[in-house]
mmCIF file with all atom_site columns, C-alpha atoms in Angstrom:
data_model
loop_
_atom_site.group_PDB
_atom_site.id
_atom_site.type_symbol
_atom_site.label_atom_id
_atom_site.label_alt_id
_atom_site.label_comp_id
_atom_site.label_asym_id
_atom_site.label_entity_id
_atom_site.label_seq_id
_atom_site.pdbx_PDB_ins_code
_atom_site.Cartn_x
_atom_site.Cartn_y
_atom_site.Cartn_z
_atom_site.occupancy
_atom_site.B_iso_or_equiv
_atom_site.pdbx_formal_charge
_atom_site.auth_seq_id
_atom_site.auth_comp_id
_atom_site.auth_asym_id
_atom_site.auth_atom_id
_atom_site.pdbx_PDB_model_num
ATOM 1   C CA . MET A 1 1   ? 3.843   -15.907 115.496 1.00 50.00 ? 168 MET A CA 1
ATOM 2   C CA . THR A 1 2   ? 5.931   -13.043 114.240 1.00 47.00 ? 169 THR A CA 1
ATOM 3   C CA . ASP A 1 3   ? 8.305   -15.323 112.336 1.00 49.00 ? 170 ASP A CA 1
ATOM 4   C CA . LYS A 1 4   ? 5.457   -17.084 110.536 1.00 44.00 ? 171 LYS A CA 1
ATOM 5   C CA . ARG A 1 5   ? 3.992   -13.753 109.341 1.00 44.00 ? 172 ARG A CA 1
ATOM 6   C CA . VAL A 1 6   ? 7.377   -12.759 107.935 1.00 42.00 ? 173 VAL A CA 1
ATOM 7   C CA . ASP A 1 7   ? 7.723   -16.046 106.069 1.00 48.00 ? 174 ASP A CA 1
ATOM 8   C CA . VAL A 1 8   ? 4.238   -15.735 104.628 1.00 40.00 ? 175 VAL A CA 1
ATOM 9   C CA . SER A 1 9   ? 4.941   -12.176 103.550 1.00 45.00 ? 176 SER A CA 1
ATOM 10  C CA . HIS A 1 10  ? 8.150   -13.250 101.856 1.00 45.00 ? 177 HIS A CA 1
ATOM 11  C CA . VAL A 1 11  ? 6.348   -16.039 100.036 1.00 41.00 ? 178 VAL A CA 1
ATOM 12  C CA . ALA A 1 12  ? 3.620   -13.661 98.903  1.00 43.00 ? 179 ALA A CA 1
ATOM 13  C CA . LEU A 1 13  ? 6.148   -11.142 97.663  1.00 41.00 ? 180 LEU A CA 1
ATOM 14  C CA . ALA A 1 14  ? 8.094   -13.826 95.796  1.00 45.00 ? 181 ALA A CA 1
ATOM 15  C CA . ALA A 1 15  ? 4.946   -15.108 94.155  1.00 45.00 ? 182 ALA A CA 1
ATOM 16  C CA . ALA A 1 16  ? 3.936   -11.606 93.094  1.00 45.00 ? 183 ALA A CA 1
ATOM 17  C CA . GLY A 1 17  ? 7.394   -10.974 91.685  1.00 47.00 ? 184 GLY A CA 1
ATOM 18  C CA . ALA A 1 18  ? 7.299   -14.166 89.637  1.00 46.00 ? 185 ALA A CA 1
ATOM 19  C CA . ALA A 1 19  ? 3.878   -13.298 88.237  1.00 44.00 ? 186 ALA A CA 1
ATOM 20  C CA . LEU A 1 20  ? 5.092   -9.827  87.256  1.00 41.00 ? 187 LEU A CA 1
ATOM 21  C CA . THR A 1 21  ? 8.120   -11.314 85.474  1.00 43.00 ? 188 THR A CA 1
ATOM 22  C CA . LEU A 1 22  ? 5.930   -13.684 83.467  1.00 41.00 ? 189 LEU A CA 1
ATOM 23  C CA . LEU A 1 23  ? 3.595   -10.839 82.485  1.00 38.00 ? 190 LEU A CA 1
ATOM 24  C CA . LEU A 1 24  ? 6.440   -8.625  81.232  1.00 37.00 ? 191 LEU A CA 1
ATOM 25  C CA . ALA A 1 25  ? 7.930   -11.473 79.193  1.00 41.00 ? 192 ALA A CA 1
ATOM 26  C CA . ALA A 1 26  ? 4.597   -12.122 77.437  1.00 41.00 ? 193 ALA A CA 1
ATOM 27  C CA . CYS A 1 27  ? 4.210   -8.440  76.551  1.00 40.00 ? 194 CYS A CA 1
ATOM 28  C CA . GLY A 1 28  ? 7.717   -8.319  75.119  1.00 43.00 ? 195 GLY A CA 1
ATOM 29  C CA . GLU A 1 29  ? 7.078   -11.259 72.773  1.00 44.00 ? 196 GLU A CA 1
ATOM 30  C CA . GLY A 1 30  ? 3.838   -9.729  71.470  1.00 41.00 ? 197 GLY A CA 1
ATOM 31  C CA . THR A 1 31  ? 5.582   -6.426  70.663  1.00 37.00 ? 198 THR A CA 1
ATOM 32  C CA . GLN A 1 32  ? 8.408   -8.170  68.792  1.00 38.00 ? 199 GLN A CA 1
ATOM 33  C CA . ASP A 1 33  ? 5.971   -10.183 66.569  1.00 35.00 ? 200 ASP A CA 1
ATOM 34  C CA . ALA A 1 34  ? 4.054   -7.034  65.554  1.00 33.00 ? 201 ALA A CA 1
ATOM 35  C CA . ALA A 1 35  ? 7.242   -5.256  64.487  1.00 33.00 ? 202 ALA A CA 1
ATOM 36  C CA . GLN A 1 36  ? 8.334   -8.203  62.388  1.00 33.00 ? 203 GLN A CA 1
ATOM 37  C CA . ASN A 1 37  ? 4.928   -8.408  60.636  1.00 34.00 ? 204 ASN A CA 1
ATOM 38  C CA . ALA A 1 38  ? 4.966   -4.687  59.779  1.00 35.00 ? 205 ALA A CA 1
ATOM 39  C CA . GLY A 1 39  ? 8.431   -4.829  58.205  1.00 35.00 ? 206 GLY A CA 1
ATOM 40  C CA . ALA A 1 40  ? 8.046   -8.065  56.184  1.00 34.00 ? 207 ALA A CA 1
ATOM 41  C CA . PRO A 1 41  ? 5.144   -8.131  53.667  1.00 35.00 ? 208 PRO A CA 1
ATOM 42  C CA . THR A 1 42  ? 3.389   -11.408 52.998  1.00 30.00 ? 209 THR A CA 1
ATOM 43  C CA . SER A 1 43  ? 4.212   -13.451 49.926  1.00 31.00 ? 210 SER A CA 1
ATOM 44  C CA . SER A 1 44  ? 0.926   -12.440 48.233  1.00 31.00 ? 211 SER A CA 1
ATOM 45  C CA . SER A 1 45  ? 1.738   -8.754  48.707  1.00 32.00 ? 212 SER A CA 1
ATOM 46  C CA . SER A 1 46  ? 5.238   -9.315  47.356  1.00 33.00 ? 213 SER A CA 1
ATOM 47  C CA . SER A 1 47  ? 3.857   -11.053 44.248  1.00 35.00 ? 214 SER A CA 1
ATOM 48  C CA . SER A 1 48  ? 1.455   -8.208  43.736  1.00 35.00 ? 215 SER A CA 1
ATOM 49  C CA . ALA A 1 49  ? 4.297   -5.703  43.863  1.00 38.00 ? 216 ALA A CA 1
ATOM 50  C CA . GLN A 1 50  ? 6.310   -7.721  41.357  1.00 39.00 ? 217 GLN A CA 1
ATOM 51  C CA . SER A 1 51  ? 3.423   -7.875  38.924  1.00 36.00 ? 218 SER A CA 1
ATOM 52  C CA . THR A 1 52  ? 3.170   -4.089  39.127  1.00 36.00 ? 219 THR A CA 1
ATOM 53  C CA . THR A 1 53  ? 6.842   -3.273  38.637  1.00 36.00 ? 220 THR A CA 1
ATOM 54  C CA . GLN A 1 54  ? 7.834   -6.101  36.249  1.00 39.00 ? 221 GLN A CA 1
ATOM 55  C CA . PRO A 1 55  ? 5.829   -6.215  32.986  1.00 35.00 ? 222 PRO A CA 1
ATOM 56  C CA . THR A 1 56  ? 4.866   -9.628  31.706  1.00 34.00 ? 223 THR A CA 1
ATOM 57  C CA . THR A 1 57  ? 6.558   -11.214 28.714  1.00 33.00 ? 224 THR A CA 1
ATOM 58  C CA . GLU A 1 58  ? 3.575   -10.269 26.539  1.00 35.00 ? 225 GLU A CA 1
ATOM 59  C CA . GLU A 1 59  ? 4.053   -6.588  27.397  1.00 34.00 ? 226 GLU A CA 1
ATOM 60  C CA . GLN A 1 60  ? 7.787   -6.633  26.689  1.00 34.00 ? 227 GLN A CA 1
ATOM 61  C CA . GLN A 1 61  ? 7.637   -8.630  23.455  1.00 34.00 ? 228 GLN A CA 1
ATOM 62  C CA . PRO A 1 62  ? 4.718   -7.709  21.138  1.00 32.00 ? 229 PRO A CA 1
ATOM 63  C CA . THR A 1 63  ? 3.150   -10.555 19.235  1.00 27.00 ? 230 THR A CA 1
ATOM 64  C CA . SER A 1 64  ? 4.076   -11.307 15.645  1.00 28.00 ? 231 SER A CA 1
ATOM 65  C CA . GLU A 1 65  ? 0.683   -9.948  14.529  1.00 29.00 ? 232 GLU A CA 1
ATOM 66  C CA . THR A 1 66  ? 1.743   -6.509  15.700  1.00 26.00 ? 233 THR A CA 1
ATOM 67  C CA . THR A 1 67  ? 5.269   -6.481  14.327  1.00 26.00 ? 234 THR A CA 1
ATOM 68  C CA . GLU A 1 68  ? 4.695   -8.580  11.222  1.00 30.00 ? 235 GLU A CA 1
ATOM 69  C CA . PRO A 1 69  ? 1.414   -7.675  9.460   1.00 31.00 ? 236 PRO A CA 1
ATOM 70  C CA . GLY A 1 70  ? -0.255  -10.522 7.607   1.00 32.00 ? 237 GLY A CA 1
ATOM 71  C CA . THR A 1 71  ? -0.468  -10.806 3.843   1.00 27.00 ? 238 THR A CA 1
ATOM 72  C CA . SER A 1 72  ? -4.051  -9.544  3.969   1.00 28.00 ? 239 SER A CA 1
ATOM 73  C CA . GLN A 1 73  ? -2.651  -6.017  4.395   1.00 29.00 ? 240 GLN A CA 1
ATOM 74  C CA . GLY A 1 74  ? -0.632  -6.144  1.185   1.00 28.00 ? 241 GLY A CA 1
ATOM 75  C CA . GLN A 1 75  ? -2.004  -8.764  -1.156  1.00 32.00 ? 242 GLN A CA 1
ATOM 76  C CA . GLN A 1 76  ? -1.807  -6.685  -4.344  1.00 40.00 ? 243 GLN A CA 1
ATOM 77  C CA . ALA A 1 77  ? 0.826   -8.316  -6.499  1.00 43.00 ? 244 ALA A CA 1
ATOM 78  C CA . PRO A 1 78  ? 3.852   -6.150  -7.334  1.00 46.00 ? 245 PRO A CA 1
ATOM 79  C CA . ALA A 1 79  ? 4.290   -5.268  -10.964 1.00 40.00 ? 246 ALA A CA 1
ATOM 80  C CA . GLU A 1 80  ? 7.119   -7.737  -11.517 1.00 46.00 ? 247 GLU A CA 1
ATOM 81  C CA . ALA A 1 81  ? 4.957   -10.609 -10.208 1.00 50.00 ? 248 ALA A CA 1
ATOM 82  C CA . SER A 1 82  ? 2.212   -10.116 -12.821 1.00 70.00 ? 249 SER A CA 1
ATOM 83  C CA . GLY A 1 83  ? 2.487   -10.922 -16.497 1.00 94.00 ? 250 GLY A CA 1
ATOM 84  C CA . LEU A 1 84  ? 2.577   -8.259  -19.185 1.00 96.00 ? 251 LEU A CA 1
ATOM 85  C CA . CYS A 1 85  ? -0.759  -7.315  -20.703 1.00 98.00 ? 252 CYS A CA 1
ATOM 86  C CA . LYS A 1 86  ? -1.259  -8.994  -24.077 1.00 97.00 ? 253 LYS A CA 1
ATOM 87  C CA . ALA A 1 87  ? -3.491  -7.875  -26.911 1.00 97.00 ? 254 ALA A CA 1
ATOM 88  C CA . GLY A 1 88  ? -6.065  -10.500 -25.987 1.00 96.00 ? 255 GLY A CA 1
ATOM 89  C CA . ASP A 1 89  ? -6.242  -9.162  -22.416 1.00 97.00 ? 256 ASP A CA 1
ATOM 90  C CA . LEU A 1 90  ? -7.182  -5.655  -23.496 1.00 98.00 ? 257 LEU A CA 1
ATOM 91  C CA . ARG A 1 91  ? -10.105 -3.738  -24.925 1.00 98.00 ? 258 ARG A CA 1
ATOM 92  C CA . LEU A 1 92  ? -9.149  -0.442  -26.601 1.00 98.00 ? 259 LEU A CA 1
ATOM 93  C CA . SER A 1 93  ? -11.178 2.739   -26.848 1.00 97.00 ? 260 SER A CA 1
ATOM 94  C CA . LEU A 1 94  ? -10.759 6.491   -27.307 1.00 96.00 ? 261 LEU A CA 1
ATOM 95  C CA . GLY A 1 95  ? -11.950 8.867   -24.626 1.00 95.00 ? 262 GLY A CA 1
ATOM 96  C CA . ARG A 1 96  ? -13.165 12.433  -24.898 1.00 89.00 ? 263 ARG A CA 1
ATOM 97  C CA . GLY A 1 97  ? -10.741 14.902  -26.420 1.00 83.00 ? 264 GLY A CA 1
ATOM 98  C CA . ASP A 1 98  ? -9.463  18.445  -25.994 1.00 81.00 ? 265 ASP A CA 1
ATOM 99  C CA . ALA A 1 99  ? -8.253  20.655  -28.838 1.00 74.00 ? 266 ALA A CA 1
ATOM 100 C CA . ALA A 1 100 ? -5.296  23.019  -28.556 1.00 73.00 ? 267 ALA A CA 1
ATOM 101 C CA . ALA A 1 101 ? -3.265  24.924  -31.179 1.00 75.00 ? 268 ALA A CA 1
ATOM 102 C CA . GLY A 1 102 ? -4.290  22.771  -34.128 1.00 89.00 ? 269 GLY A CA 1
ATOM 103 C CA . THR A 1 103 ? -3.963  19.459  -32.252 1.00 93.00 ? 270 THR A CA 1
ATOM 104 C CA . GLN A 1 104 ? -6.669  17.346  -30.661 1.00 94.00 ? 271 GLN A CA 1
ATOM 105 C CA . TYR A 1 105 ? -5.682  15.228  -27.656 1.00 95.00 ? 272 TYR A CA 1
ATOM 106 C CA . ARG A 1 106 ? -7.632  12.111  -26.769 1.00 96.00 ? 273 ARG A CA 1
ATOM 107 C CA . PRO A 1 107 ? -6.908  9.361   -24.217 1.00 98.00 ? 274 PRO A CA 1
ATOM 108 C CA . LEU A 1 108 ? -6.237  5.987   -25.800 1.00 98.00 ? 275 LEU A CA 1
ATOM 109 C CA . GLN A 1 109 ? -7.738  3.677   -23.184 1.00 98.00 ? 276 GLN A CA 1
ATOM 110 C CA . PHE A 1 110 ? -6.685  0.128   -22.308 1.00 99.00 ? 277 PHE A CA 1
ATOM 111 C CA . THR A 1 111 ? -9.160  -1.928  -20.248 1.00 98.00 ? 278 THR A CA 1
ATOM 112 C CA . ASN A 1 112 ? -8.194  -5.301  -18.790 1.00 98.00 ? 279 ASN A CA 1
ATOM 113 C CA . VAL A 1 113 ? -10.964 -7.682  -19.886 1.00 98.00 ? 280 VAL A CA 1
ATOM 114 C CA . SER A 1 114 ? -9.142  -10.842 -18.783 1.00 97.00 ? 281 SER A CA 1
ATOM 115 C CA . GLY A 1 115 ? -9.650  -12.679 -15.526 1.00 96.00 ? 282 GLY A CA 1
ATOM 116 C CA . ASP A 1 116 ? -6.155  -11.964 -14.224 1.00 97.00 ? 283 ASP A CA 1
ATOM 117 C CA . ALA A 1 117 ? -4.068  -8.948  -13.319 1.00 98.00 ? 284 ALA A CA 1
ATOM 118 C CA . CYS A 1 118 ? -1.482  -7.832  -15.864 1.00 98.00 ? 285 CYS A CA 1
ATOM 119 C CA . VAL A 1 119 ? 1.097   -5.076  -16.168 1.00 98.00 ? 286 VAL A CA 1
ATOM 120 C CA . ILE A 1 120 ? 1.359   -2.394  -18.811 1.00 98.00 ? 287 ILE A CA 1
ATOM 121 C CA . GLN A 1 121 ? 4.179   0.150   -19.059 1.00 98.00 ? 288 GLN A CA 1
ATOM 122 C CA . GLY A 1 122 ? 5.619   2.605   -21.522 1.00 98.00 ? 289 GLY A CA 1
ATOM 123 C CA . PHE A 1 123 ? 4.501   3.813   -24.940 1.00 99.00 ? 290 PHE A CA 1
ATOM 124 C CA . PRO A 1 124 ? 2.015   2.050   -27.190 1.00 99.00 ? 291 PRO A CA 1
ATOM 125 C CA . GLY A 1 125 ? 2.689   1.922   -30.914 1.00 98.00 ? 292 GLY A CA 1
ATOM 126 C CA . VAL A 1 126 ? 0.106   4.024   -32.795 1.00 99.00 ? 293 VAL A CA 1
ATOM 127 C CA . SER A 1 127 ? -0.271  4.686   -36.522 1.00 98.00 ? 294 SER A CA 1
ATOM 128 C CA . TYR A 1 128 ? -2.913  5.517   -39.124 1.00 98.00 ? 295 TYR A CA 1
ATOM 129 C CA . VAL A 1 129 ? -4.136  2.726   -41.390 1.00 98.00 ? 296 VAL A CA 1
ATOM 130 C CA . ALA A 1 130 ? -6.204  2.762   -44.576 1.00 98.00 ? 297 ALA A CA 1
ATOM 131 C CA . GLY A 1 131 ? -7.768  0.412   -47.117 1.00 95.00 ? 298 GLY A CA 1
ATOM 132 C CA . ASP A 1 132 ? -9.103  -3.080  -46.734 1.00 92.00 ? 299 ASP A CA 1
ATOM 133 C CA . ASP A 1 133 ? -5.592  -4.375  -46.171 1.00 94.00 ? 300 ASP A CA 1
ATOM 134 C CA . GLY A 1 134 ? -4.955  -1.958  -43.288 1.00 95.00 ? 301 GLY A CA 1
ATOM 135 C CA . HIS A 1 135 ? -1.742  -0.526  -44.702 1.00 97.00 ? 302 HIS A CA 1
ATOM 136 C CA . GLN A 1 136 ? 0.006   2.161   -42.670 1.00 98.00 ? 303 GLN A CA 1
ATOM 137 C CA . VAL A 1 137 ? -0.335  5.814   -43.649 1.00 98.00 ? 304 VAL A CA 1
ATOM 138 C CA . GLY A 1 138 ? 2.568   8.066   -42.726 1.00 96.00 ? 305 GLY A CA 1
ATOM 139 C CA . ALA A 1 139 ? 4.918   7.751   -39.791 1.00 96.00 ? 306 ALA A CA 1
ATOM 140 C CA . ALA A 1 140 ? 3.937   6.167   -36.508 1.00 97.00 ? 307 ALA A CA 1
ATOM 141 C CA . ALA A 1 141 ? 3.142   8.384   -33.525 1.00 98.00 ? 308 ALA A CA 1
ATOM 142 C CA . PHE A 1 142 ? 6.071   10.296  -32.057 1.00 98.00 ? 309 PHE A CA 1
ATOM 143 C CA . ARG A 1 143 ? 6.787   9.515   -28.401 1.00 98.00 ? 310 ARG A CA 1
ATOM 144 C CA . GLU A 1 144 ? 6.616   12.516  -26.085 1.00 97.00 ? 311 GLU A CA 1
ATOM 145 C CA . GLY A 1 145 ? 7.985   12.612  -22.548 1.00 97.00 ? 312 GLY A CA 1
ATOM 146 C CA . ALA A 1 146 ? 9.604   9.984   -20.365 1.00 97.00 ? 313 ALA A CA 1
ATOM 147 C CA . LYS A 1 147 ? 8.607   6.380   -19.890 1.00 97.00 ? 314 LYS A CA 1
ATOM 148 C CA . GLY A 1 148 ? 6.298   5.993   -16.915 1.00 97.00 ? 315 GLY A CA 1
ATOM 149 C CA . ASP A 1 149 ? 6.146   3.479   -14.091 1.00 98.00 ? 316 ASP A CA 1
ATOM 150 C CA . PRO A 1 150 ? 4.520   0.063   -14.477 1.00 98.00 ? 317 PRO A CA 1
ATOM 151 C CA . VAL A 1 151 ? 0.734   0.087   -14.142 1.00 98.00 ? 318 VAL A CA 1
ATOM 152 C CA . THR A 1 152 ? -0.915  -3.038  -12.732 1.00 98.00 ? 319 THR A CA 1
ATOM 153 C CA . LEU A 1 153 ? -4.361  -3.605  -14.203 1.00 98.00 ? 320 LEU A CA 1
ATOM 154 C CA . ASN A 1 154 ? -6.650  -5.850  -12.217 1.00 98.00 ? 321 ASN A CA 1
ATOM 155 C CA . PRO A 1 155 ? -9.638  -7.237  -14.111 1.00 98.00 ? 322 PRO A CA 1
ATOM 156 C CA . GLY A 1 156 ? -11.801 -4.295  -15.184 1.00 98.00 ? 323 GLY A CA 1
ATOM 157 C CA . ASP A 1 157 ? -9.126  -1.667  -14.505 1.00 98.00 ? 324 ASP A CA 1
ATOM 158 C CA . MET A 1 158 ? -8.187  0.939   -17.094 1.00 98.00 ? 325 MET A CA 1
ATOM 159 C CA . ALA A 1 159 ? -5.041  2.799   -18.121 1.00 99.00 ? 326 ALA A CA 1
ATOM 160 C CA . TYR A 1 160 ? -4.531  5.326   -20.889 1.00 98.00 ? 327 TYR A CA 1
ATOM 161 C CA . ALA A 1 161 ? -1.981  7.021   -23.106 1.00 99.00 ? 328 ALA A CA 1
ATOM 162 C CA . GLU A 1 162 ? -2.607  10.544  -24.398 1.00 98.00 ? 329 GLU A CA 1
ATOM 163 C CA . VAL A 1 163 ? -2.582  10.686  -28.213 1.00 98.00 ? 330 VAL A CA 1
ATOM 164 C CA . GLY A 1 164 ? -2.266  13.940  -30.152 1.00 97.00 ? 331 GLY A CA 1
ATOM 165 C CA . PHE A 1 165 ? -3.963  14.227  -33.572 1.00 96.00 ? 332 PHE A CA 1
ATOM 166 C CA . VAL A 1 166 ? -2.555  17.117  -35.622 1.00 95.00 ? 333 VAL A CA 1
ATOM 167 C CA . GLN A 1 167 ? -4.880  18.871  -38.077 1.00 93.00 ? 334 GLN A CA 1
ATOM 168 C CA . VAL A 1 168 ? -3.085  17.722  -41.226 1.00 94.00 ? 335 VAL A CA 1
ATOM 169 C CA . ARG A 1 169 ? -4.817  20.287  -43.430 1.00 91.00 ? 336 ARG A CA 1
ATOM 170 C CA . ASN A 1 170 ? -2.470  22.812  -41.841 1.00 91.00 ? 337 ASN A CA 1
ATOM 171 C CA . TYR A 1 171 ? 0.424   21.166  -43.707 1.00 94.00 ? 338 TYR A CA 1
ATOM 172 C CA . ASP A 1 172 ? 1.475   21.871  -47.278 1.00 96.00 ? 339 ASP A CA 1
ATOM 173 C CA . PRO A 1 173 ? -0.567  19.358  -49.326 1.00 96.00 ? 340 PRO A CA 1
ATOM 174 C CA . ALA A 1 174 ? 2.440   18.573  -51.491 1.00 96.00 ? 341 ALA A CA 1
ATOM 175 C CA . ALA A 1 175 ? 4.425   17.479  -48.449 1.00 96.00 ? 342 ALA A CA 1
ATOM 176 C CA . CYS A 1 176 ? 1.489   15.937  -46.597 1.00 97.00 ? 343 CYS A CA 1
ATOM 177 C CA . ARG A 1 177 ? -0.233  14.043  -49.384 1.00 97.00 ? 344 ARG A CA 1
ATOM 178 C CA . PRO A 1 178 ? -3.580  13.901  -47.534 1.00 97.00 ? 345 PRO A CA 1
ATOM 179 C CA . THR A 1 179 ? -5.062  10.404  -47.451 1.00 98.00 ? 346 THR A CA 1
ATOM 180 C CA . ASP A 1 180 ? -8.317  9.057   -46.058 1.00 98.00 ? 347 ASP A CA 1
ATOM 181 C CA . VAL A 1 181 ? -7.730  6.734   -43.125 1.00 98.00 ? 348 VAL A CA 1
ATOM 182 C CA . ARG A 1 182 ? -9.966  4.164   -41.464 1.00 98.00 ? 349 ARG A CA 1
ATOM 183 C CA . GLY A 1 183 ? -8.534  4.392   -38.000 1.00 98.00 ? 350 GLY A CA 1
ATOM 184 C CA . LEU A 1 184 ? -5.595  3.468   -35.800 1.00 98.00 ? 351 LEU A CA 1
ATOM 185 C CA . ARG A 1 185 ? -3.432  0.394   -35.502 1.00 98.00 ? 352 ARG A CA 1
ATOM 186 C CA . VAL A 1 186 ? -2.309  0.059   -31.902 1.00 98.00 ? 353 VAL A CA 1
ATOM 187 C CA . TYR A 1 187 ? 0.323   -2.138  -30.290 1.00 98.00 ? 354 TYR A CA 1
ATOM 188 C CA . ALA A 1 188 ? 0.323   -2.421  -26.522 1.00 98.00 ? 355 ALA A CA 1
ATOM 189 C CA . PRO A 1 189 ? 3.810   -1.846  -25.089 1.00 97.00 ? 356 PRO A CA 1
ATOM 190 C CA . GLN A 1 190 ? 6.127   -4.842  -25.590 1.00 95.00 ? 357 GLN A CA 1
ATOM 191 C CA . GLU A 1 191 ? 3.468   -6.629  -27.649 1.00 96.00 ? 358 GLU A CA 1
ATOM 192 C CA . THR A 1 192 ? 3.674   -7.801  -31.266 1.00 96.00 ? 359 THR A CA 1
ATOM 193 C CA . GLU A 1 193 ? -0.034  -8.373  -31.889 1.00 97.00 ? 360 GLU A CA 1
ATOM 194 C CA . SER A 1 194 ? -1.952  -5.254  -32.892 1.00 97.00 ? 361 SER A CA 1
ATOM 195 C CA . LYS A 1 195 ? -5.487  -4.014  -32.277 1.00 97.00 ? 362 LYS A CA 1
ATOM 196 C CA . PHE A 1 196 ? -7.614  -1.745  -34.485 1.00 97.00 ? 363 PHE A CA 1
ATOM 197 C CA . ILE A 1 197 ? -9.695  1.271   -33.482 1.00 97.00 ? 364 ILE A CA 1
ATOM 198 C CA . GLU A 1 198 ? -12.040 2.745   -36.070 1.00 96.00 ? 365 GLU A CA 1
ATOM 199 C CA . VAL A 1 199 ? -11.438 6.498   -36.319 1.00 94.00 ? 366 VAL A CA 1
ATOM 200 C CA . PRO A 1 200 ? -12.253 7.763   -39.832 1.00 96.00 ? 367 PRO A CA 1
ATOM 201 C CA . GLY A 1 201 ? -10.305 10.858  -40.822 1.00 96.00 ? 368 GLY A CA 1
ATOM 202 C CA . THR A 1 202 ? -7.397  12.169  -42.857 1.00 97.00 ? 369 THR A CA 1
ATOM 203 C CA . GLY A 1 203 ? -3.707  11.485  -42.455 1.00 97.00 ? 370 GLY A CA 1
ATOM 204 C CA . CYS A 1 204 ? -0.513  12.424  -44.227 1.00 98.00 ? 371 CYS A CA 1
ATOM 205 C CA . ALA A 1 205 ? 0.965   9.736   -46.444 1.00 97.00 ? 372 ALA A CA 1
ATOM 206 C CA . GLY A 1 206 ? 4.081   11.876  -46.887 1.00 94.00 ? 373 GLY A CA 1
ATOM 207 C CA . GLU A 1 207 ? 6.739   11.267  -44.256 1.00 84.00 ? 374 GLU A CA 1
ATOM 208 C CA . ASN A 1 208 ? 8.683   14.495  -44.682 1.00 89.00 ? 375 ASN A CA 1
ATOM 209 C CA . ILE A 1 209 ? 6.174   16.838  -43.070 1.00 94.00 ? 376 ILE A CA 1
ATOM 210 C CA . PRO A 1 210 ? 7.485   19.528  -40.691 1.00 93.00 ? 377 PRO A CA 1
ATOM 211 C CA . GLY A 1 211 ? 6.370   17.924  -37.454 1.00 92.00 ? 378 GLY A CA 1
ATOM 212 C CA . ASN A 1 212 ? 4.435   14.860  -36.358 1.00 95.00 ? 379 ASN A CA 1
ATOM 213 C CA . GLN A 1 213 ? 0.891   14.065  -37.413 1.00 96.00 ? 380 GLN A CA 1
ATOM 214 C CA . LEU A 1 214 ? 0.498   11.778  -34.383 1.00 98.00 ? 381 LEU A CA 1
ATOM 215 C CA . THR A 1 215 ? 2.058   11.949  -30.914 1.00 98.00 ? 382 THR A CA 1
ATOM 216 C CA . VAL A 1 216 ? 1.715   9.587   -27.958 1.00 99.00 ? 383 VAL A CA 1
ATOM 217 C CA . GLN A 1 217 ? 2.631   9.818   -24.281 1.00 98.00 ? 384 GLN A CA 1
ATOM 218 C CA . THR A 1 218 ? 3.444   7.112   -21.753 1.00 99.00 ? 385 THR A CA 1
ATOM 219 C CA . ILE A 1 219 ? 0.714   4.988   -20.237 1.00 98.00 ? 386 ILE A CA 1
ATOM 220 C CA . GLN A 1 220 ? -0.793  6.141   -16.947 1.00 98.00 ? 387 GLN A CA 1
ATOM 221 C CA . PRO A 1 221 ? -3.423  4.683   -14.610 1.00 98.00 ? 388 PRO A CA 1
ATOM 222 C CA . GLY A 1 222 ? -7.032  5.774   -15.024 1.00 97.00 ? 389 GLY A CA 1
ATOM 223 C CA . SER A 1 223 ? -9.304  6.642   -17.938 1.00 96.00 ? 390 SER A CA 1
ATOM 224 C CA . GLY A 1 224 ? -7.806  10.011  -18.873 1.00 94.00 ? 391 GLY A CA 1
ATOM 225 C CA . ASP A 1 225 ? -11.257 11.514  -19.390 1.00 88.00 ? 392 ASP A CA 1
ATOM 226 C CA . ALA A 1 226 ? -11.552 15.077  -18.155 1.00 68.00 ? 393 ALA A CA 1
#
């Protein structure tokens, strides 16, 4: 009987030892899997990290709309792309004047009455005319100052050139030879066809007066009215 108890005890101990070994092995595998999962992010987490640290192509390379503005932002034609203003494109007028030291200054205004933009630049030709034939009286207006930049006139736009009218009665009548005038003959810059503005007054027919009975400055944008 004693030997049988010993054998049974040995069998029981062996069985318990085997069960304990299996239990420890299972615990070890579970611990190893958890460590691996903590150290290796999933593919979705990795993609999320890449999208955070690596900007997309759109962020790195702005679109052409940003770097290359469209023509709508600069459609006004440059001066060299528009034709020169011709006499038929323009309506002439005289603006309000200011007097100073025996000379009255008035803006000679050019309004674009055509349907297209045109360019005007420099000094207009200005002189007194008289009689039914419109003959010139005295010297043409003396140019004062430097030639200005081109002025693009869109339809309805205006530019002007300041004209100085000297009080000719201040001259010696023998040198001046005062003459009644009907107005002004005006040539737009670089134009051969003239326009007439009615401005009755008195001019000097003599061309050897000490000074200039008319002066003109370069054309500028605007009306010139004070």
